[in-house]
């Protein structure tokens, strides 16, 4: 873990408190890392980087308020964080990437830095701490962005609470003139309900349609009258947090009592994806430039199966099945399942996103979730899960190639422009600064983008 989970700091010198803390983080010794970083806070030159790392350590320890406080204080000094500065480690940067992120927990942003962790990638993150400032004057925000960047990648995950930050990201991107990955507008339209609606209508894909209910509406909802179960979760929940299966009104009432602070809930019909052997299988893939690649597979006797509760370590046979899936997913998945996944790639037009799914008894893919902040890492035990690390390596290579293709397209366009200028010497091009965006008739700076002058 050279630069932390989110890649927010430059590689610290060996032997320093920051370096030792990173080693502890790499070993998941969060308490040890916390002690070292607390000591680093006493040294002014290390204070900001220490707070950035403490924001990650406190999240891992479950101290969410402290994590956000550390992040907020670090970003108050400068909302731009950088990793892999030019010439670092004597390796020239092959690609220079700007990530647009929003302050929050681990689910708030796509952890792209966990993939782009090689020394050839210079990585900067502009944290959108106050969307209103960017929306009012995106050109002033542009001044914070380093020069010489190659591409901008929006890593803000879909969440209704991120709407303004995504609008701000969209406006800022319009001023940068750089190739852009993961259009913020597309991210905004991928709520759990909107994604399900968008993906409905494919014969090879089962898409349970979710509904958003207030606490009062849920308390009056009829549950289990027709013998079917439903899945329930808090409105903003991801990664299975707060997810439960309920079959009757008493179960609903108990759930509401256990989630007294929640105001909105999503109800989804439960689809039984149990395999003939009685086990449940959850598959995870990521889409990179329209192509889906496997991340992992979890197998469990319980319907509530996730990567972290499947206990695959205790089941060699299940690990062998997962390894076969990661090595050749098309040989494992049936044709109907593959057509369902291809449909998802065609309808969800993001450059990078993830999907969790199961397989119905008739072979169709069953959509569990479209995820704009899905983590792909290589922190598994290499002795037991080396095949997972190889899958993560393939995804990392595809992401790098995707970025490099965008850079090459831009370079090719600039070369064509230069050739035209040489071939037409009597044509003079005057470059002037693009004016700031004017408001549309609706008053929305994003509706209609730039209006003509006059």
PDB file of C-alpha atoms in Angstrom, residues 286-446:
ATOM      1  CA  UNK A 286     -16.753  -4.687 -14.386  1.00  0.00           C
ATOM      2  CA  UNK A 287     -17.338  -3.090 -17.750  1.00  0.00           C
ATOM      3  CA  UNK A 288     -14.334  -1.310 -19.256  1.00  0.00           C
ATOM      4  CA  UNK A 289     -15.009   0.526 -22.500  1.00  0.00           C
ATOM      5  CA  UNK A 290     -18.041  -1.684 -23.124  1.00  0.00           C
ATOM      6  CA  UNK A 291     -16.295  -4.996 -22.442  1.00  0.00           C
ATOM      7  CA  UNK A 292     -17.140  -6.976 -19.304  1.00  0.00           C
ATOM      8  CA  UNK A 293     -14.424  -8.654 -17.252  1.00  0.00           C
ATOM      9  CA  UNK A 294     -14.805 -10.898 -14.185  1.00  0.00           C
ATOM     10  CA  UNK A 295     -13.828  -9.630 -10.713  1.00  0.00           C
ATOM     11  CA  UNK A 296     -14.862 -12.438  -8.381  1.00  0.00           C
ATOM     12  CA  UNK A 297     -17.490 -15.035  -7.596  1.00  0.00           C
ATOM     13  CA  UNK A 298     -18.916 -15.763  -4.153  1.00  0.00           C
ATOM     14  CA  UNK A 299     -20.672 -19.012  -3.205  1.00  0.00           C
ATOM     15  CA  UNK A 300     -22.727 -19.423  -0.040  1.00  0.00           C
ATOM     16  CA  UNK A 301     -25.510 -21.502   1.457  1.00  0.00           C
ATOM     17  CA  UNK A 302     -27.363 -18.285   2.354  1.00  0.00           C
ATOM     18  CA  UNK A 303     -29.133 -16.004  -0.131  1.00  0.00           C
ATOM     19  CA  UNK A 304     -27.263 -13.035   1.389  1.00  0.00           C
ATOM     20  CA  UNK A 305     -23.945 -13.791  -0.268  1.00  0.00           C
ATOM     21  CA  UNK A 306     -21.126 -11.292  -0.619  1.00  0.00           C
ATOM     22  CA  UNK A 307     -17.413 -11.370  -1.202  1.00  0.00           C
ATOM     23  CA  UNK A 308     -16.661 -10.753   2.480  1.00  0.00           C
ATOM     24  CA  UNK A 309     -19.055 -13.267   4.065  1.00  0.00           C
ATOM     25  CA  UNK A 310     -18.730 -16.250   1.708  1.00  0.00           C
ATOM     26  CA  UNK A 311     -15.756 -17.679   3.642  1.00  0.00           C
ATOM     27  CA  UNK A 312     -14.276 -19.039   0.441  1.00  0.00           C
ATOM     28  CA  UNK A 313     -11.047 -19.766   2.362  1.00  0.00           C
ATOM     29  CA  UNK A 314     -12.736 -22.771   3.952  1.00  0.00           C
ATOM     30  CA  UNK A 315     -13.977 -24.304   0.695  1.00  0.00           C
ATOM     31  CA  UNK A 316     -11.300 -25.433  -1.789  1.00  0.00           C
ATOM     32  CA  UNK A 317     -13.932 -26.706  -4.229  1.00  0.00           C
ATOM     33  CA  UNK A 318     -15.664 -23.319  -4.334  1.00  0.00           C
ATOM     34  CA  UNK A 319     -12.342 -21.598  -4.885  1.00  0.00           C
ATOM     35  CA  UNK A 320     -11.648 -23.879  -7.840  1.00  0.00           C
ATOM     36  CA  UNK A 321     -15.046 -22.942  -9.266  1.00  0.00           C
ATOM     37  CA  UNK A 322     -14.299 -19.259  -8.812  1.00  0.00           C
ATOM     38  CA  UNK A 323     -10.894 -19.695 -10.437  1.00  0.00           C
ATOM     39  CA  UNK A 324     -12.506 -21.311 -13.477  1.00  0.00           C
ATOM     40  CA  UNK A 325     -14.954 -18.395 -13.746  1.00  0.00           C
ATOM     41  CA  UNK A 326     -12.197 -15.792 -13.557  1.00  0.00           C
ATOM     42  CA  UNK A 327     -10.013 -17.630 -16.062  1.00  0.00           C
ATOM     43  CA  UNK A 328     -12.730 -18.111 -18.708  1.00  0.00           C
ATOM     44  CA  UNK A 329     -16.100 -16.628 -17.727  1.00  0.00           C
ATOM     45  CA  UNK A 330     -17.709 -17.303 -21.097  1.00  0.00           C
ATOM     46  CA  UNK A 331     -17.011 -21.013 -20.687  1.00  0.00           C
ATOM     47  CA  UNK A 332     -18.761 -20.956 -17.290  1.00  0.00           C
ATOM     48  CA  UNK A 333     -21.738 -18.703 -18.041  1.00  0.00           C
ATOM     49  CA  UNK A 334     -24.421 -19.826 -20.461  1.00  0.00           C
ATOM     50  CA  UNK A 335     -25.252 -18.003 -23.665  1.00  0.00           C
ATOM     51  CA  UNK A 336     -28.396 -16.428 -22.205  1.00  0.00           C
ATOM     52  CA  UNK A 337     -26.431 -15.026 -19.244  1.00  0.00           C
ATOM     53  CA  UNK A 338     -23.815 -13.593 -21.598  1.00  0.00           C
ATOM     54  CA  UNK A 339     -26.487 -11.970 -23.765  1.00  0.00           C
ATOM     55  CA  UNK A 340     -27.952 -10.401 -20.629  1.00  0.00           C
ATOM     56  CA  UNK A 341     -24.556  -8.958 -19.699  1.00  0.00           C
ATOM     57  CA  UNK A 342     -24.024  -7.700 -23.238  1.00  0.00           C
ATOM     58  CA  UNK A 343     -27.383  -5.926 -22.982  1.00  0.00           C
ATOM     59  CA  UNK A 344     -26.231  -4.166 -19.831  1.00  0.00           C
ATOM     60  CA  UNK A 345     -23.086  -2.966 -21.576  1.00  0.00           C
ATOM     61  CA  UNK A 346     -25.121  -1.590 -24.465  1.00  0.00           C
ATOM     62  CA  UNK A 347     -27.588   0.293 -22.294  1.00  0.00           C
ATOM     63  CA  UNK A 348     -25.296   1.631 -19.560  1.00  0.00           C
ATOM     64  CA  UNK A 349     -22.957   3.894 -21.488  1.00  0.00           C
ATOM     65  CA  UNK A 350     -20.406   4.608 -18.783  1.00  0.00           C
ATOM     66  CA  UNK A 351     -16.778   3.951 -19.612  1.00  0.00           C
ATOM     67  CA  UNK A 352     -16.279   2.071 -16.337  1.00  0.00           C
ATOM     68  CA  UNK A 353     -18.829   0.537 -13.956  1.00  0.00           C
ATOM     69  CA  UNK A 354     -19.543  -2.706 -12.140  1.00  0.00           C
ATOM     70  CA  UNK A 355     -22.418  -5.163 -11.938  1.00  0.00           C
ATOM     71  CA  UNK A 356     -23.395  -7.820  -9.405  1.00  0.00           C
ATOM     72  CA  UNK A 357     -25.670 -10.550 -10.715  1.00  0.00           C
ATOM     73  CA  UNK A 358     -26.902 -14.087 -10.218  1.00  0.00           C
ATOM     74  CA  UNK A 359     -28.180 -16.712 -12.621  1.00  0.00           C
ATOM     75  CA  UNK A 360     -31.815 -17.841 -12.678  1.00  0.00           C
ATOM     76  CA  UNK A 361     -32.692 -21.544 -13.015  1.00  0.00           C
ATOM     77  CA  UNK A 362     -33.538 -20.926 -16.690  1.00  0.00           C
ATOM     78  CA  UNK A 363     -30.065 -19.487 -17.358  1.00  0.00           C
ATOM     79  CA  UNK A 364     -30.944 -15.804 -17.521  1.00  0.00           C
ATOM     80  CA  UNK A 365     -28.829 -13.231 -15.699  1.00  0.00           C
ATOM     81  CA  UNK A 366     -30.529 -11.748 -12.625  1.00  0.00           C
ATOM     82  CA  UNK A 367     -29.471  -8.175 -11.960  1.00  0.00           C
ATOM     83  CA  UNK A 368     -28.547  -7.441  -8.362  1.00  0.00           C
ATOM     84  CA  UNK A 369     -26.944  -4.014  -8.715  1.00  0.00           C
ATOM     85  CA  UNK A 370     -25.325  -1.577 -11.124  1.00  0.00           C
ATOM     86  CA  UNK A 371     -22.486   0.027  -9.183  1.00  0.00           C
ATOM     87  CA  UNK A 372     -20.664   3.211 -10.169  1.00  0.00           C
ATOM     88  CA  UNK A 373     -18.237   3.023  -7.239  1.00  0.00           C
ATOM     89  CA  UNK A 374     -17.307  -0.659  -7.325  1.00  0.00           C
ATOM     90  CA  UNK A 375     -13.946  -1.554  -5.829  1.00  0.00           C
ATOM     91  CA  UNK A 376     -11.405  -3.748  -7.605  1.00  0.00           C
ATOM     92  CA  UNK A 377      -8.284  -4.431  -5.574  1.00  0.00           C
ATOM     93  CA  UNK A 378      -5.342  -6.792  -5.350  1.00  0.00           C
ATOM     94  CA  UNK A 379      -5.145  -7.177  -1.570  1.00  0.00           C
ATOM     95  CA  UNK A 380      -6.123 -10.854  -1.395  1.00  0.00           C
ATOM     96  CA  UNK A 381      -3.766 -13.472  -0.029  1.00  0.00           C
ATOM     97  CA  UNK A 382      -1.646 -14.408  -3.080  1.00  0.00           C
ATOM     98  CA  UNK A 383      -1.058 -17.932  -1.785  1.00  0.00           C
ATOM     99  CA  UNK A 384      -4.773 -18.724  -1.656  1.00  0.00           C
ATOM    100  CA  UNK A 385      -6.318 -16.248  -4.100  1.00  0.00           C
ATOM    101  CA  UNK A 386      -3.597 -15.694  -6.670  1.00  0.00           C
ATOM    102  CA  UNK A 387      -6.170 -16.149  -9.423  1.00  0.00           C
ATOM    103  CA  UNK A 388      -8.112 -13.150  -8.093  1.00  0.00           C
ATOM    104  CA  UNK A 389      -4.959 -11.058  -8.280  1.00  0.00           C
ATOM    105  CA  UNK A 390      -4.523 -12.093 -11.903  1.00  0.00           C
ATOM    106  CA  UNK A 391      -8.109 -11.036 -12.640  1.00  0.00           C
ATOM    107  CA  UNK A 392      -7.460  -7.650 -11.002  1.00  0.00           C
ATOM    108  CA  UNK A 393      -4.274  -7.291 -13.057  1.00  0.00           C
ATOM    109  CA  UNK A 394      -6.214  -7.860 -16.282  1.00  0.00           C
ATOM    110  CA  UNK A 395      -8.754  -5.215 -15.291  1.00  0.00           C
ATOM    111  CA  UNK A 396      -5.986  -2.769 -14.420  1.00  0.00           C
ATOM    112  CA  UNK A 397      -4.387  -3.309 -17.835  1.00  0.00           C
ATOM    113  CA  UNK A 398      -7.727  -2.733 -19.577  1.00  0.00           C
ATOM    114  CA  UNK A 399      -8.309   0.495 -17.628  1.00  0.00           C
ATOM    115  CA  UNK A 400      -4.820   1.723 -18.518  1.00  0.00           C
ATOM    116  CA  UNK A 401      -5.404   0.843 -22.176  1.00  0.00           C
ATOM    117  CA  UNK A 402      -8.739   2.669 -22.118  1.00  0.00           C
ATOM    118  CA  UNK A 403      -7.084   5.803 -20.768  1.00  0.00           C
ATOM    119  CA  UNK A 404      -4.210   5.503 -23.230  1.00  0.00           C
ATOM    120  CA  UNK A 405      -6.679   5.182 -26.120  1.00  0.00           C
ATOM    121  CA  UNK A 406      -8.351   8.444 -25.092  1.00  0.00           C
ATOM    122  CA  UNK A 407      -4.954  10.142 -24.933  1.00  0.00           C
ATOM    123  CA  UNK A 408      -4.006   8.788 -28.361  1.00  0.00           C
ATOM    124  CA  UNK A 409      -7.283   9.936 -29.899  1.00  0.00           C
ATOM    125  CA  UNK A 410      -6.691  13.425 -28.614  1.00  0.00           C
ATOM    126  CA  UNK A 411      -3.120  13.377 -29.921  1.00  0.00           C
ATOM    127  CA  UNK A 412      -4.284  12.129 -33.324  1.00  0.00           C
ATOM    128  CA  UNK A 413      -6.869  14.899 -33.522  1.00  0.00           C
ATOM    129  CA  UNK A 414      -4.236  17.511 -32.673  1.00  0.00           C
ATOM    130  CA  UNK A 415      -1.874  16.066 -35.299  1.00  0.00           C
ATOM    131  CA  UNK A 416      -4.600  16.233 -37.942  1.00  0.00           C
ATOM    132  CA  UNK A 417      -5.242  19.833 -36.991  1.00  0.00           C
ATOM    133  CA  UNK A 418      -1.531  20.641 -37.316  1.00  0.00           C
ATOM    134  CA  UNK A 419      -1.358  19.010 -40.762  1.00  0.00           C
ATOM    135  CA  UNK A 420      -4.333  21.025 -41.954  1.00  0.00           C
ATOM    136  CA  UNK A 421      -2.678  24.203 -40.721  1.00  0.00           C
ATOM    137  CA  UNK A 422       0.532  23.365 -42.642  1.00  0.00           C
ATOM    138  CA  UNK A 423      -1.403  22.489 -45.784  1.00  0.00           C
ATOM    139  CA  UNK A 424      -3.396  25.738 -45.582  1.00  0.00           C
ATOM    140  CA  UNK A 425      -0.847  28.390 -44.562  1.00  0.00           C
ATOM    141  CA  UNK A 426      -3.199  31.236 -45.497  1.00  0.00           C
ATOM    142  CA  UNK A 427      -5.663  30.144 -42.856  1.00  0.00           C
ATOM    143  CA  UNK A 428      -4.885  31.740 -39.524  1.00  0.00           C
ATOM    144  CA  UNK A 429      -6.325  30.408 -36.316  1.00  0.00           C
ATOM    145  CA  UNK A 430      -6.867  32.743 -33.428  1.00  0.00           C
ATOM    146  CA  UNK A 431      -7.134  31.020 -30.063  1.00  0.00           C
ATOM    147  CA  UNK A 432      -8.941  32.836 -27.326  1.00  0.00           C
ATOM    148  CA  UNK A 433     -10.153  31.861 -23.933  1.00  0.00           C
ATOM    149  CA  UNK A 434     -13.572  30.280 -23.990  1.00  0.00           C
ATOM    150  CA  UNK A 435     -16.124  32.466 -22.170  1.00  0.00           C
ATOM    151  CA  UNK A 436     -17.696  31.184 -19.010  1.00  0.00           C
ATOM    152  CA  UNK A 437     -21.041  29.409 -19.459  1.00  0.00           C
ATOM    153  CA  UNK A 438     -24.142  31.545 -19.663  1.00  0.00           C
ATOM    154  CA  UNK A 439     -27.399  30.476 -18.111  1.00  0.00           C
ATOM    155  CA  UNK A 440     -30.058  28.885 -20.290  1.00  0.00           C
ATOM    156  CA  UNK A 441     -33.598  30.158 -20.319  1.00  0.00           C
ATOM    157  CA  UNK A 442     -34.385  27.750 -17.487  1.00  0.00           C
ATOM    158  CA  UNK A 443     -31.603  29.205 -15.385  1.00  0.00           C
ATOM    159  CA  UNK A 444     -29.734  25.906 -15.331  1.00  0.00           C
ATOM    160  CA  UNK A 445     -26.086  26.300 -16.436  1.00  0.00           C
ATOM    161  CA  UNK A 446     -26.079  22.654 -17.547  1.00  0.00           C
TER     162      UNK A 446
END
